[in-house]
JSON list of C-alpha atoms in Angstrom, two decimals:
[
{"chain": "A", "resi": 37, "resn": "MET", "atom": "CA", "xyz": [-18.02, 107.47, 114.12]},
{"chain": "A", "resi": 38, "resn": "THR", "atom": "CA", "xyz": [-17.03, 104.49, 111.31]},
{"chain": "A", "resi": 39, "resn": "SER", "atom": "CA", "xyz": [-14.52, 106.85, 109.79]},
{"chain": "A", "resi": 40, "resn": "LYS", "atom": "CA", "xyz": [-13.07, 107.68, 113.13]},
{"chain": "A", "resi": 41, "resn": "THR", "atom": "CA", "xyz": [-13.16, 104.36, 114.35]},
{"chain": "A", "resi": 42, "resn": "ASP", "atom": "CA", "xyz": [-10.80, 103.35, 111.36]},
{"chain": "A", "resi": 43, "resn": "ASN", "atom": "CA", "xyz": [-8.73, 106.09, 111.68]},
{"chain": "A", "resi": 44, "resn": "LEU", "atom": "CA", "xyz": [-8.02, 105.32, 115.19]},
{"chain": "A", "resi": 45, "resn": "LEU", "atom": "CA", "xyz": [-7.66, 101.73, 114.28]},
{"chain": "A", "resi": 46, "resn": "ALA", "atom": "CA", "xyz": [-5.18, 102.53, 111.87]},
{"chain": "A", "resi": 47, "resn": "THR", "atom": "CA", "xyz": [-3.23, 104.23, 114.53]},
{"chain": "A", "resi": 48, "resn": "LEU", "atom": "CA", "xyz": [-3.11, 101.65, 116.98]},
{"chain": "A", "resi": 49, "resn": "LYS", "atom": "CA", "xyz": [-2.12, 98.86, 114.37]},
{"chain": "A", "resi": 50, "resn": "LEU", "atom": "CA", "xyz": [0.86, 100.47, 113.53]},
{"chain": "A", "resi": 51, "resn": "GLN", "atom": "CA", "xyz": [2.97, 98.91, 116.28]},
{"chain": "A", "resi": 52, "resn": "PRO", "atom": "CA", "xyz": [1.84, 96.68, 119.29]},
{"chain": "A", "resi": 53, "resn": "VAL", "atom": "CA", "xyz": [2.52, 98.96, 122.00]},
{"chain": "A", "resi": 54, "resn": "VAL", "atom": "CA", "xyz": [1.77, 102.76, 122.17]},
{"chain": "A", "resi": 55, "resn": "PRO", "atom": "CA", "xyz": [4.45, 104.80, 124.33]},
{"chain": "A", "resi": 56, "resn": "VAL", "atom": "CA", "xyz": [2.64, 106.96, 127.20]},
{"chain": "A", "resi": 57, "resn": "ILE", "atom": "CA", "xyz": [4.99, 109.67, 127.90]},
{"chain": "A", "resi": 58, "resn": "ILE", "atom": "CA", "xyz": [5.22, 112.47, 130.41]},
{"chain": "A", "resi": 59, "resn": "ILE", "atom": "CA", "xyz": [7.35, 115.24, 129.15]},
{"chain": "A", "resi": 60, "resn": "ASP", "atom": "CA", "xyz": [8.84, 117.96, 131.81]},
{"chain": "A", "resi": 61, "resn": "ASP", "atom": "CA", "xyz": [10.61, 119.66, 129.45]},
{"chain": "A", "resi": 62, "resn": "ALA", "atom": "CA", "xyz": [9.57, 120.40, 125.95]},
{"chain": "A", "resi": 63, "resn": "LYS", "atom": "CA", "xyz": [13.00, 120.45, 124.54]},
{"chain": "A", "resi": 64, "resn": "SER", "atom": "CA", "xyz": [13.19, 116.78, 124.88]},
{"chain": "A", "resi": 65, "resn": "ALA", "atom": "CA", "xyz": [9.90, 115.98, 123.14]},
{"chain": "A", "resi": 66, "resn": "VAL", "atom": "CA", "xyz": [11.42, 116.04, 119.30]},
{"chain": "A", "resi": 67, "resn": "PRO", "atom": "CA", "xyz": [14.46, 114.04, 119.87]},
{"chain": "A", "resi": 68, "resn": "LEU", "atom": "CA", "xyz": [12.38, 111.61, 122.34]},
{"chain": "A", "resi": 69, "resn": "ALA", "atom": "CA", "xyz": [9.89, 111.03, 119.84]},
{"chain": "A", "resi": 70, "resn": "ARG", "atom": "CA", "xyz": [12.36, 110.77, 116.88]},
{"chain": "A", "resi": 71, "resn": "ALA", "atom": "CA", "xyz": [14.19, 107.91, 118.79]},
{"chain": "A", "resi": 72, "resn": "LEU", "atom": "CA", "xyz": [10.63, 106.38, 119.36]},
{"chain": "A", "resi": 73, "resn": "VAL", "atom": "CA", "xyz": [10.25, 106.57, 115.28]},
{"chain": "A", "resi": 74, "resn": "ALA", "atom": "CA", "xyz": [13.29, 105.05, 114.86]},
{"chain": "A", "resi": 75, "resn": "GLY", "atom": "CA", "xyz": [12.54, 102.07, 117.13]},
{"chain": "A", "resi": 76, "resn": "GLY", "atom": "CA", "xyz": [9.56, 101.66, 115.18]},
{"chain": "A", "resi": 77, "resn": "LEU", "atom": "CA", "xyz": [6.95, 103.29, 117.39]},
{"chain": "A", "resi": 78, "resn": "LYS", "atom": "CA", "xyz": [4.88, 105.98, 115.46]},
{"chain": "A", "resi": 79, "resn": "ALA", "atom": "CA", "xyz": [2.32, 106.71, 117.59]},
{"chain": "A", "resi": 80, "resn": "ILE", "atom": "CA", "xyz": [3.01, 108.37, 120.52]},
{"chain": "A", "resi": 81, "resn": "GLU", "atom": "CA", "xyz": [0.77, 109.21, 123.57]},
{"chain": "A", "resi": 82, "resn": "ILE", "atom": "CA", "xyz": [1.94, 112.35, 124.97]},
{"chain": "A", "resi": 83, "resn": "THR", "atom": "CA", "xyz": [0.07, 113.03, 128.43]},
{"chain": "A", "resi": 84, "resn": "LEU", "atom": "CA", "xyz": [-1.22, 116.31, 129.49]},
{"chain": "A", "resi": 85, "resn": "ARG", "atom": "CA", "xyz": [0.10, 115.84, 133.22]},
{"chain": "A", "resi": 86, "resn": "THR", "atom": "CA", "xyz": [2.62, 118.78, 132.63]},
{"chain": "A", "resi": 87, "resn": "PRO", "atom": "CA", "xyz": [2.56, 122.53, 131.71]},
{"chain": "A", "resi": 88, "resn": "ALA", "atom": "CA", "xyz": [4.87, 121.22, 129.05]},
{"chain": "A", "resi": 89, "resn": "ALA", "atom": "CA", "xyz": [2.57, 118.60, 127.14]},
{"chain": "A", "resi": 90, "resn": "LEU", "atom": "CA", "xyz": [0.85, 121.02, 125.10]},
{"chain": "A", "resi": 91, "resn": "ASP", "atom": "CA", "xyz": [4.14, 122.41, 123.93]},
{"chain": "A", "resi": 92, "resn": "ALA", "atom": "CA", "xyz": [5.55, 118.88, 123.43]},
{"chain": "A", "resi": 93, "resn": "ILE", "atom": "CA", "xyz": [2.64, 117.82, 121.50]},
{"chain": "A", "resi": 94, "resn": "LYS", "atom": "CA", "xyz": [3.21, 120.99, 119.01]},
{"chain": "A", "resi": 95, "resn": "ALA", "atom": "CA", "xyz": [6.78, 120.04, 118.34]},
{"chain": "A", "resi": 96, "resn": "VAL", "atom": "CA", "xyz": [6.31, 116.16, 117.66]},
{"chain": "A", "resi": 97, "resn": "ALA", "atom": "CA", "xyz": [3.42, 117.13, 115.40]},
{"chain": "A", "resi": 98, "resn": "ASP", "atom": "CA", "xyz": [5.37, 119.90, 113.46]},
{"chain": "A", "resi": 99, "resn": "GLU", "atom": "CA", "xyz": [8.75, 118.63, 113.39]},
{"chain": "A", "resi": 100, "resn": "VAL", "atom": "CA", "xyz": [8.94, 114.78, 113.74]},
{"chain": "A", "resi": 101, "resn": "GLU", "atom": "CA", "xyz": [8.36, 112.99, 110.46]},
{"chain": "A", "resi": 102, "resn": "GLY", "atom": "CA", "xyz": [6.89, 109.84, 110.77]},
{"chain": "A", "resi": 103, "resn": "ALA", "atom": "CA", "xyz": [5.23, 110.40, 114.15]},
{"chain": "A", "resi": 104, "resn": "VAL", "atom": "CA", "xyz": [1.50, 110.51, 115.14]},
{"chain": "A", "resi": 105, "resn": "ALA", "atom": "CA", "xyz": [1.08, 112.82, 118.13]},
{"chain": "A", "resi": 106, "resn": "GLY", "atom": "CA", "xyz": [-1.30, 112.07, 120.54]},
{"chain": "A", "resi": 107, "resn": "ALA", "atom": "CA", "xyz": [-3.01, 113.81, 123.77]},
{"chain": "A", "resi": 108, "resn": "GLY", "atom": "CA", "xyz": [-3.34, 111.31, 126.53]},
{"chain": "A", "resi": 109, "resn": "THR", "atom": "CA", "xyz": [-5.06, 112.27, 130.32]},
{"chain": "A", "resi": 110, "resn": "VAL", "atom": "CA", "xyz": [-7.36, 114.80, 128.74]},
{"chain": "A", "resi": 111, "resn": "LEU", "atom": "CA", "xyz": [-10.24, 115.17, 130.89]},
{"chain": "A", "resi": 112, "resn": "ASP", "atom": "CA", "xyz": [-12.76, 117.72, 129.31]},
{"chain": "A", "resi": 113, "resn": "GLY", "atom": "CA", "xyz": [-13.72, 119.63, 126.55]},
{"chain": "A", "resi": 114, "resn": "ARG", "atom": "CA", "xyz": [-11.09, 122.40, 127.30]},
{"chain": "A", "resi": 115, "resn": "GLN", "atom": "CA", "xyz": [-8.44, 120.10, 127.25]},
{"chain": "A", "resi": 116, "resn": "TRP", "atom": "CA", "xyz": [-9.41, 118.73, 124.16]},
{"chain": "A", "resi": 117, "resn": "ASP", "atom": "CA", "xyz": [-9.74, 121.59, 122.09]},
{"chain": "A", "resi": 118, "resn": "LEU", "atom": "CA", "xyz": [-6.37, 122.83, 123.37]},
{"chain": "A", "resi": 119, "resn": "ALA", "atom": "CA", "xyz": [-4.78, 119.39, 122.49]},
{"chain": "A", "resi": 120, "resn": "VAL", "atom": "CA", "xyz": [-6.63, 119.18, 119.09]},
{"chain": "A", "resi": 121, "resn": "LYS", "atom": "CA", "xyz": [-5.10, 122.87, 118.37]},
{"chain": "A", "resi": 122, "resn": "ALA", "atom": "CA", "xyz": [-1.58, 121.61, 119.43]},
{"chain": "A", "resi": 123, "resn": "GLY", "atom": "CA", "xyz": [-1.80, 119.11, 116.48]},
{"chain": "A", "resi": 124, "resn": "SER", "atom": "CA", "xyz": [-3.14, 116.00, 118.18]},
{"chain": "A", "resi": 125, "resn": "ARG", "atom": "CA", "xyz": [-4.16, 113.14, 115.74]},
{"chain": "A", "resi": 126, "resn": "PHE", "atom": "CA", "xyz": [-5.63, 111.45, 118.44]},
{"chain": "A", "resi": 127, "resn": "ILE", "atom": "CA", "xyz": [-6.95, 111.84, 122.06]},
{"chain": "A", "resi": 128, "resn": "VAL", "atom": "CA", "xyz": [-7.17, 109.46, 124.95]},
{"chain": "A", "resi": 129, "resn": "SER", "atom": "CA", "xyz": [-8.65, 109.75, 128.29]},
{"chain": "A", "resi": 130, "resn": "PRO", "atom": "CA", "xyz": [-8.66, 107.71, 131.35]},
{"chain": "A", "resi": 131, "resn": "GLY", "atom": "CA", "xyz": [-12.47, 107.62, 131.36]},
{"chain": "A", "resi": 132, "resn": "ALA", "atom": "CA", "xyz": [-15.22, 108.39, 129.70]},
{"chain": "A", "resi": 133, "resn": "GLY", "atom": "CA", "xyz": [-16.88, 111.63, 131.38]},
{"chain": "A", "resi": 134, "resn": "THR", "atom": "CA", "xyz": [-19.63, 113.45, 129.45]},
{"chain": "A", "resi": 135, "resn": "SER", "atom": "CA", "xyz": [-17.32, 116.53, 128.63]},
{"chain": "A", "resi": 136, "resn": "VAL", "atom": "CA", "xyz": [-15.09, 114.16, 126.86]},
{"chain": "A", "resi": 137, "resn": "LEU", "atom": "CA", "xyz": [-17.62, 112.24, 124.92]},
{"chain": "A", "resi": 138, "resn": "ASP", "atom": "CA", "xyz": [-19.45, 115.50, 123.91]},
{"chain": "A", "resi": 139, "resn": "ALA", "atom": "CA", "xyz": [-16.45, 117.26, 122.80]},
{"chain": "A", "resi": 140, "resn": "ALA", "atom": "CA", "xyz": [-15.24, 113.78, 120.89]},
{"chain": "A", "resi": 141, "resn": "ASP", "atom": "CA", "xyz": [-18.96, 114.22, 119.19]},
{"chain": "A", "resi": 142, "resn": "GLN", "atom": "CA", "xyz": [-18.05, 117.50, 117.66]},
{"chain": "A", "resi": 143, "resn": "SER", "atom": "CA", "xyz": [-14.64, 116.44, 116.12]},
{"chain": "A", "resi": 144, "resn": "ASP", "atom": "CA", "xyz": [-12.84, 114.56, 113.35]},
{"chain": "A", "resi": 145, "resn": "VAL", "atom": "CA", "xyz": [-10.25, 113.52, 115.76]},
{"chain": "A", "resi": 146, "resn": "PRO", "atom": "CA", "xyz": [-10.74, 110.25, 117.07]},
{"chain": "A", "resi": 147, "resn": "LEU", "atom": "CA", "xyz": [-10.93, 109.56, 120.99]},
{"chain": "A", "resi": 148, "resn": "LEU", "atom": "CA", "xyz": [-9.82, 106.48, 122.69]},
{"chain": "A", "resi": 149, "resn": "PRO", "atom": "CA", "xyz": [-12.05, 106.45, 125.60]},
{"chain": "A", "resi": 150, "resn": "GLY", "atom": "CA", "xyz": [-10.82, 104.77, 128.97]},
{"chain": "A", "resi": 151, "resn": "THR", "atom": "CA", "xyz": [-12.83, 102.09, 130.67]},
{"chain": "A", "resi": 152, "resn": "ALA", "atom": "CA", "xyz": [-12.63, 99.91, 133.69]},
{"chain": "A", "resi": 153, "resn": "THR", "atom": "CA", "xyz": [-15.92, 97.84, 133.87]},
{"chain": "A", "resi": 154, "resn": "ALA", "atom": "CA", "xyz": [-18.48, 96.06, 132.02]},
{"chain": "A", "resi": 155, "resn": "THR", "atom": "CA", "xyz": [-21.04, 98.37, 132.92]},
{"chain": "A", "resi": 156, "resn": "GLU", "atom": "CA", "xyz": [-18.61, 101.42, 131.52]},
{"chain": "A", "resi": 157, "resn": "VAL", "atom": "CA", "xyz": [-18.02, 99.37, 128.24]},
{"chain": "A", "resi": 158, "resn": "MET", "atom": "CA", "xyz": [-21.63, 99.00, 127.77]},
{"chain": "A", "resi": 159, "resn": "THR", "atom": "CA", "xyz": [-22.14, 102.68, 128.40]},
{"chain": "A", "resi": 160, "resn": "VAL", "atom": "CA", "xyz": [-19.57, 103.85, 126.17]},
{"chain": "A", "resi": 161, "resn": "ARG", "atom": "CA", "xyz": [-20.62, 101.26, 123.53]},
{"chain": "A", "resi": 162, "resn": "ASP", "atom": "CA", "xyz": [-23.87, 103.10, 123.71]},
{"chain": "A", "resi": 163, "resn": "ARG", "atom": "CA", "xyz": [-22.40, 106.35, 122.56]},
{"chain": "A", "resi": 164, "resn": "GLY", "atom": "CA", "xyz": [-21.11, 104.37, 119.32]},
{"chain": "A", "resi": 165, "resn": "TYR", "atom": "CA", "xyz": [-17.37, 103.39, 120.42]},
{"chain": "A", "resi": 166, "resn": "SER", "atom": "CA", "xyz": [-16.35, 99.91, 119.67]},
{"chain": "A", "resi": 167, "resn": "VAL", "atom": "CA", "xyz": [-12.49, 100.53, 120.42]},
{"chain": "A", "resi": 168, "resn": "MET", "atom": "CA", "xyz": [-11.44, 101.39, 123.94]},
{"chain": "A", "resi": 169, "resn": "LYS", "atom": "CA", "xyz": [-8.68, 101.79, 126.37]},
{"chain": "A", "resi": 170, "resn": "PHE", "atom": "CA", "xyz": [-8.91, 99.38, 129.40]},
{"chain": "A", "resi": 171, "resn": "PHE", "atom": "CA", "xyz": [-7.17, 101.66, 132.15]},
{"chain": "A", "resi": 172, "resn": "PRO", "atom": "CA", "xyz": [-5.59, 101.04, 134.74]},
{"chain": "A", "resi": 173, "resn": "ALA", "atom": "CA", "xyz": [-5.28, 97.54, 133.17]},
{"chain": "A", "resi": 174, "resn": "GLU", "atom": "CA", "xyz": [-3.24, 95.46, 135.67]},
{"chain": "A", "resi": 175, "resn": "GLN", "atom": "CA", "xyz": [-5.31, 97.34, 138.83]},
{"chain": "A", "resi": 176, "resn": "ALA", "atom": "CA", "xyz": [-8.49, 96.72, 137.24]},
{"chain": "A", "resi": 177, "resn": "GLY", "atom": "CA", "xyz": [-8.17, 92.54, 136.80]},
{"chain": "A", "resi": 178, "resn": "GLY", "atom": "CA", "xyz": [-5.44, 92.39, 134.08]},
{"chain": "A", "resi": 179, "resn": "ALA", "atom": "CA", "xyz": [-5.46, 90.00, 131.41]},
{"chain": "A", "resi": 180, "resn": "PRO", "atom": "CA", "xyz": [-7.81, 87.56, 132.75]},
{"chain": "A", "resi": 181, "resn": "TYR", "atom": "CA", "xyz": [-10.32, 90.09, 133.42]},
{"chain": "A", "resi": 182, "resn": "LEU", "atom": "CA", "xyz": [-10.13, 91.23, 129.61]},
{"chain": "A", "resi": 183, "resn": "SER", "atom": "CA", "xyz": [-10.32, 87.56, 128.58]},
{"chain": "A", "resi": 184, "resn": "ALA", "atom": "CA", "xyz": [-13.54, 87.39, 130.71]},
{"chain": "A", "resi": 185, "resn": "LEU", "atom": "CA", "xyz": [-15.23, 90.51, 128.57]},
{"chain": "A", "resi": 186, "resn": "SER", "atom": "CA", "xyz": [-14.24, 88.88, 124.85]},
{"chain": "A", "resi": 187, "resn": "SER", "atom": "CA", "xyz": [-17.14, 86.75, 124.52]},
{"chain": "A", "resi": 188, "resn": "PRO", "atom": "CA", "xyz": [-20.12, 88.83, 126.27]},
{"chain": "A", "resi": 189, "resn": "LEU", "atom": "CA", "xyz": [-18.54, 91.77, 124.88]},
{"chain": "A", "resi": 190, "resn": "SER", "atom": "CA", "xyz": [-17.35, 90.72, 121.47]},
{"chain": "A", "resi": 191, "resn": "GLY", "atom": "CA", "xyz": [-17.66, 93.26, 119.54]},
{"chain": "A", "resi": 192, "resn": "ILE", "atom": "CA", "xyz": [-15.27, 95.48, 121.59]},
{"chain": "A", "resi": 193, "resn": "GLN", "atom": "CA", "xyz": [-11.74, 96.20, 121.11]},
{"chain": "A", "resi": 194, "resn": "PHE", "atom": "CA", "xyz": [-9.25, 97.31, 123.60]},
{"chain": "A", "resi": 195, "resn": "CYS", "atom": "CA", "xyz": [-6.11, 99.09, 124.02]},
{"chain": "A", "resi": 196, "resn": "PRO", "atom": "CA", "xyz": [-4.94, 98.23, 128.03]},
{"chain": "A", "resi": 197, "resn": "THR", "atom": "CA", "xyz": [-2.93, 100.45, 129.61]},
{"chain": "A", "resi": 198, "resn": "GLY", "atom": "CA", "xyz": [-1.78, 100.71, 133.40]},
{"chain": "A", "resi": 199, "resn": "GLY", "atom": "CA", "xyz": [1.04, 98.61, 134.96]},
{"chain": "A", "resi": 200, "resn": "ILE", "atom": "CA", "xyz": [2.00, 96.88, 131.52]},
{"chain": "A", "resi": 201, "resn": "SER", "atom": "CA", "xyz": [5.41, 96.08, 131.00]},
{"chain": "A", "resi": 202, "resn": "LEU", "atom": "CA", "xyz": [7.30, 94.02, 128.30]},
{"chain": "A", "resi": 203, "resn": "LYS", "atom": "CA", "xyz": [7.06, 90.64, 130.73]},
{"chain": "A", "resi": 204, "resn": "ASN", "atom": "CA", "xyz": [3.33, 91.00, 130.79]},
{"chain": "A", "resi": 205, "resn": "ALA", "atom": "CA", "xyz": [2.62, 92.92, 127.37]},
{"chain": "A", "resi": 206, "resn": "LYS", "atom": "CA", "xyz": [2.40, 89.46, 125.79]},
{"chain": "A", "resi": 207, "resn": "ASP", "atom": "CA", "xyz": [-0.33, 88.28, 128.11]},
{"chain": "A", "resi": 208, "resn": "TYR", "atom": "CA", "xyz": [-2.48, 90.90, 126.73]},
{"chain": "A", "resi": 209, "resn": "LEU", "atom": "CA", "xyz": [-1.86, 90.81, 123.25]},
{"chain": "A", "resi": 210, "resn": "SER", "atom": "CA", "xyz": [-2.50, 87.20, 122.91]},
{"chain": "A", "resi": 211, "resn": "LEU", "atom": "CA", "xyz": [-6.24, 87.95, 123.79]},
{"chain": "A", "resi": 212, "resn": "PRO", "atom": "CA", "xyz": [-8.27, 88.27, 120.79]},
{"chain": "A", "resi": 213, "resn": "ASN", "atom": "CA", "xyz": [-9.81, 91.81, 122.12]},
{"chain": "A", "resi": 214, "resn": "VAL", "atom": "CA", "xyz": [-6.75, 93.47, 122.42]},
{"chain": "A", "resi": 215, "resn": "ILE", "atom": "CA", "xyz": [-4.91, 95.65, 119.67]},
{"chain": "A", "resi": 216, "resn": "CYS", "atom": "CA", "xyz": [-2.30, 96.75, 121.08]},
{"chain": "A", "resi": 217, "resn": "VAL", "atom": "CA", "xyz": [-0.99, 98.02, 124.52]},
{"chain": "A", "resi": 218, "resn": "GLY", "atom": "CA", "xyz": [0.02, 101.16, 125.96]},
{"chain": "A", "resi": 219, "resn": "GLY", "atom": "CA", "xyz": [3.39, 101.41, 128.14]},
{"chain": "A", "resi": 220, "resn": "SER", "atom": "CA", "xyz": [6.06, 104.02, 129.57]},
{"chain": "A", "resi": 221, "resn": "TRP", "atom": "CA", "xyz": [8.79, 101.51, 129.70]},
{"chain": "A", "resi": 222, "resn": "VAL", "atom": "CA", "xyz": [9.81, 102.18, 126.19]},
{"chain": "A", "resi": 223, "resn": "ALA", "atom": "CA", "xyz": [10.92, 105.85, 127.34]},
{"chain": "A", "resi": 224, "resn": "PRO", "atom": "CA", "xyz": [11.80, 105.71, 131.07]},
{"chain": "A", "resi": 225, "resn": "LYS", "atom": "CA", "xyz": [12.19, 108.78, 132.88]},
{"chain": "A", "resi": 226, "resn": "ALA", "atom": "CA", "xyz": [15.90, 108.58, 133.65]},
{"chain": "A", "resi": 227, "resn": "MET", "atom": "CA", "xyz": [16.53, 107.94, 129.76]},
{"chain": "A", "resi": 228, "resn": "VAL", "atom": "CA", "xyz": [14.60, 110.94, 128.67]},
{"chain": "A", "resi": 229, "resn": "THR", "atom": "CA", "xyz": [16.53, 112.99, 131.40]},
{"chain": "A", "resi": 230, "resn": "GLU", "atom": "CA", "xyz": [19.80, 111.97, 130.58]},
{"chain": "A", "resi": 231, "resn": "GLY", "atom": "CA", "xyz": [19.05, 112.06, 126.81]},
{"chain": "A", "resi": 232, "resn": "ASN", "atom": "CA", "xyz": [19.76, 108.62, 125.92]},
{"chain": "A", "resi": 233, "resn": "TRP", "atom": "CA", "xyz": [17.85, 108.50, 122.78]},
{"chain": "A", "resi": 234, "resn": "ASP", "atom": "CA", "xyz": [19.88, 105.39, 121.40]},
{"chain": "A", "resi": 235, "resn": "GLY", "atom": "CA", "xyz": [18.67, 103.58, 124.48]},
{"chain": "A", "resi": 236, "resn": "ILE", "atom": "CA", "xyz": [15.23, 104.54, 123.73]},
{"chain": "A", "resi": 237, "resn": "THR", "atom": "CA", "xyz": [15.38, 103.66, 120.21]},
{"chain": "A", "resi": 238, "resn": "LYS", "atom": "CA", "xyz": [17.19, 100.05, 121.50]},
{"chain": "A", "resi": 239, "resn": "LEU", "atom": "CA", "xyz": [13.94, 99.62, 123.67]},
{"chain": "A", "resi": 240, "resn": "ALA", "atom": "CA", "xyz": [11.43, 100.37, 120.91]},
{"chain": "A", "resi": 241, "resn": "ARG", "atom": "CA", "xyz": [12.93, 97.91, 118.44]},
{"chain": "A", "resi": 242, "resn": "GLU", "atom": "CA", "xyz": [12.83, 95.38, 121.28]},
{"chain": "A", "resi": 243, "resn": "ALA", "atom": "CA", "xyz": [9.12, 96.03, 121.85]},
{"chain": "A", "resi": 244, "resn": "CYS", "atom": "CA", "xyz": [8.66, 95.49, 117.83]},
{"chain": "A", "resi": 245, "resn": "GLU", "atom": "CA", "xyz": [10.57, 92.89, 117.50]},
{"chain": "A", "resi": 246, "resn": "LEU", "atom": "CA", "xyz": [9.33, 90.79, 120.47]},
{"chain": "A", "resi": 247, "resn": "LEU", "atom": "CA", "xyz": [5.71, 91.87, 120.57]},
{"chain": "A", "resi": 248, "resn": "GLY", "atom": "CA", "xyz": [5.38, 92.27, 116.77]}
]
């Protein structure tokens, strides 16, 4: 677990925000990822919420130099296997179901398991995890909630995701138990649809400069 944790931390520490993106058309994955990497955001979470997601992960993993492709919204062992075969170098789940945790135990690919309560954090901690996703961050209590957890659960580090934007990201990043945040604002759906890759690079660079 230690080596996988180290690998995950190395990925999450690449940047202050991990883009959380939904790909409707796999053809947009490579130019989108290149735009994000050009702006300084190398680790990219592609969520398994569309039929194009696995093809998108494979394309980014195979074709985008500097990108660290990960799979998000992984719900079970079957999806885990598909995501890893596609080239995912890290896996993110919205929660911490037994199927996902069991798949992670059998894999060299690191998992960022989702938690939202102190009990969930402790349960996942018992499985050997010290780095977790806090989701949905804003709806589950936001930065004040994570701040309250920092003392009693001092050994746990988080990547909050859900409702985070450039406006409130610093509230999270200022906490001692937050490594980075996850957010979709750096790759707005409208810009992806339009193919506005320069605009996405600008947003990515802005995030790195203002939050790094």
